[in-house]
Coordinates of C-alpha atoms and ligand atoms in Angstrom, one line a residue:
M1 CA 37.3 157.8 120.7
A2 CA 38.1 156.7 124.2
G3 CA 41.3 154.7 124.7
N4 CA 41.3 151.1 125.6
I5 CA 44.2 150.8 128.0
T6 CA 45.1 152.1 131.5
L7 CA 48.0 151.5 133.7
T8 CA 47.6 150.4 137.3
M9 CA 49.9 149.7 140.2
I10 CA 49.0 147.8 143.3
K11 CA 50.9 149.9 145.8
P12 CA 53.3 148.6 148.4
E13 CA 51.0 148.5 151.4
A14 CA 48.4 146.5 149.5
V15 CA 51.0 144.1 148.2
A16 CA 52.3 143.7 151.8
K17 CA 48.8 142.9 153.1
N18 CA 48.4 140.2 150.5
Y19 CA 45.7 142.1 148.6
I20 CA 47.1 141.3 145.1
G21 CA 44.7 138.4 144.5
P22 CA 41.5 140.2 145.8
I23 CA 42.3 143.4 143.9
L24 CA 43.1 141.5 140.6
N25 CA 39.8 139.7 141.1
M26 CA 37.9 142.9 141.3
I27 CA 39.7 144.2 138.2
N28 CA 38.7 141.0 136.3
E29 CA 35.1 141.1 137.5
A30 CA 34.8 144.7 136.3
G31 CA 35.7 143.5 132.7
F32 CA 39.3 144.4 132.4
K33 CA 41.8 142.1 130.8
I34 CA 45.4 142.1 131.8
A35 CA 47.5 143.0 128.8
A36 CA 50.9 143.0 130.7
M37 CA 51.8 142.5 134.4
K38 CA 54.8 142.3 136.7
L39 CA 55.8 142.3 140.3
T40 CA 58.6 144.8 140.7
K41 CA 60.1 147.4 143.1
L42 CA 60.6 151.0 142.2
S43 CA 63.9 152.7 143.0
T44 CA 63.7 156.2 144.5
R45 CA 64.7 157.5 141.1
Q46 CA 61.9 155.6 139.3
A47 CA 59.3 156.7 141.8
E48 CA 60.4 160.3 141.4
A49 CA 60.2 160.0 137.6
F50 CA 56.8 158.2 137.7
Y51 CA 55.3 160.9 139.9
A52 CA 57.2 163.9 138.4
I53 CA 53.9 165.6 137.7
H54 CA 53.5 166.0 141.4
S55 CA 57.0 167.2 142.2
D56 CA 55.8 170.6 143.3
K57 CA 53.3 169.1 145.8
P58 CA 53.9 169.0 149.5
F59 CA 53.2 165.2 149.6
Y60 CA 55.7 164.4 146.8
A61 CA 58.7 163.4 148.9
D62 CA 56.6 161.1 151.2
L63 CA 54.9 159.7 148.2
V64 CA 58.2 158.8 146.5
D65 CA 59.5 157.2 149.8
F66 CA 56.3 155.2 150.1
M67 CA 56.1 154.0 146.5
S68 CA 59.7 152.8 146.6
S69 CA 59.3 151.2 150.1
G70 CA 58.4 147.7 148.8
P71 CA 57.2 145.5 146.0
I72 CA 54.4 146.7 143.7
V73 CA 52.4 145.1 140.9
A74 CA 52.3 147.1 137.7
A75 CA 49.8 146.1 135.0
I76 CA 48.4 147.3 131.7
L77 CA 44.6 146.8 131.7
E78 CA 42.4 146.7 128.6
R79 CA 38.7 147.3 128.1
D80 CA 36.6 150.0 126.3
N81 CA 37.0 153.4 127.9
A82 CA 39.6 151.9 130.2
V83 CA 40.9 155.1 131.9
E84 CA 37.5 156.4 133.0
E85 CA 36.0 153.0 133.8
F86 CA 39.1 152.1 136.0
R87 CA 38.9 155.5 137.8
K88 CA 35.3 154.5 138.7
L89 CA 36.4 151.1 139.9
I90 CA 39.1 152.4 142.1
G91 CA 37.1 155.3 143.7
A92 CA 38.3 158.6 145.1
T93 CA 41.9 159.3 145.9
N94 CA 41.0 159.7 149.6
P95 CA 39.5 156.3 150.6
E96 CA 37.3 158.2 153.1
N97 CA 35.5 159.6 150.1
A98 CA 35.5 156.5 148.0
E99 CA 32.2 154.9 147.2
E100 CA 31.1 151.4 148.5
G101 CA 32.2 148.7 146.1
T102 CA 35.4 150.5 144.9
I103 CA 38.9 149.1 145.4
R104 CA 40.0 152.0 147.5
K105 CA 37.0 151.8 149.7
Q106 CA 37.7 148.1 150.3
Y107 CA 41.5 148.0 150.5
A108 CA 43.0 151.4 151.0
E109 CA 44.6 152.3 154.3
S110 CA 44.9 156.1 154.0
L111 CA 45.1 159.0 151.5
Q112 CA 48.7 158.1 150.7
K113 CA 48.4 154.3 151.1
N114 CA 45.4 154.1 148.8
A115 CA 46.0 150.6 147.5
V116 CA 46.1 151.3 143.7
H117 CA 47.1 153.7 141.0
G118 CA 45.1 154.4 137.9
S119 CA 46.1 156.6 134.9
D120 CA 44.2 159.9 134.7
S121 CA 44.1 160.3 130.9
D122 CA 44.5 158.2 127.7
E123 CA 47.7 160.2 127.0
N124 CA 49.2 159.4 130.4
A125 CA 48.1 155.8 130.2
L126 CA 50.3 155.3 127.1
V127 CA 53.3 157.1 128.8
E128 CA 52.8 155.1 132.0
A129 CA 52.5 151.8 130.1
D130 CA 55.8 152.5 128.3
F131 CA 57.3 153.4 131.7
F132 CA 56.9 149.7 132.8
F133 CA 56.6 147.6 129.7
A134 CA 58.2 147.0 126.3
N135 CA 55.8 146.3 123.4
S136 CA 57.0 142.7 123.4
D137 CA 55.7 142.3 127.0
R138 CA 52.2 143.1 125.9
V139 CA 49.3 140.9 124.8
D140 CA 46.7 142.4 122.5
Y141 CA 43.2 141.1 123.0
M142 CA 41.3 143.5 120.7
Ligands
LIG201 P1 45.2 159.6 142.1 O1 46.1 158.5 142.5 O2 43.8 159.4 142.6 O3 45.3 160.0 140.6 P2 46.8 162.0 142.6 O4 46.2 163.3 142.9 O5 47.3 161.8 141.2 O6 45.7 160.9 142.9 O7 48.0 161.7 143.6 C1 48.9 160.7 143.4 C2 49.0 159.9 144.7 O8 49.6 160.7 145.7 C3 47.7 159.4 145.4 O9 47.2 158.3 144.9 C4 48.2 159.3 146.8 O10 48.9 158.1 147.0 C5 49.1 160.4 147.0 N1 48.5 161.7 147.5 C6 47.7 162.5 146.8 N2 47.3 163.5 147.6 C7 47.9 163.4 148.8 C8 47.9 164.1 150.0 O11 47.3 165.2 150.1 N3 48.6 163.6 151.0 C9 49.4 162.5 150.9 N4 49.4 161.7 149.8 C10 48.7 162.2 148.7
LIG202 MG1 46.8 160.7 139.5

């Protein structure tokens, strides 16, 4: 059975450009409910830990710098088949390849500054949700 939560971050460049509202609107219109949400800022160490899976990639150091450069919004989103449906809503990692109507097509600035994060599996969604939120921070709609 597909999981019903995913973890998103609205990344620093999108927060700085005042895209929190428009992006949350697209998320709500796509049928996701917000089960937990906060505005926060990652330390270098937290960004390193969140993206540890990419630590061997050439873009890792820049990604960590970028993700800890300013405030982000982290949220747990809930709906059926949340991980896959949210990946469809955000579009391709590189906004140049993202389809019309996706969040990244509309709001991303570049491959690195691509507006939003979305979990890539149900397993990682749970790990990433726990990274930002305690159980007591979460609302359960289902
Ligand atoms: P995803 O966010 O679509 O899941 P990942 O491959 O998991 O993409 O990469 C994590 C993040 O790292 C991307 O969202 C993007 O911000 C950044 N990134 C990925 N590939 C590159 C690259 O080739 N150059 C610079 N940044 C990259
Ligand atoms: Mg990823």
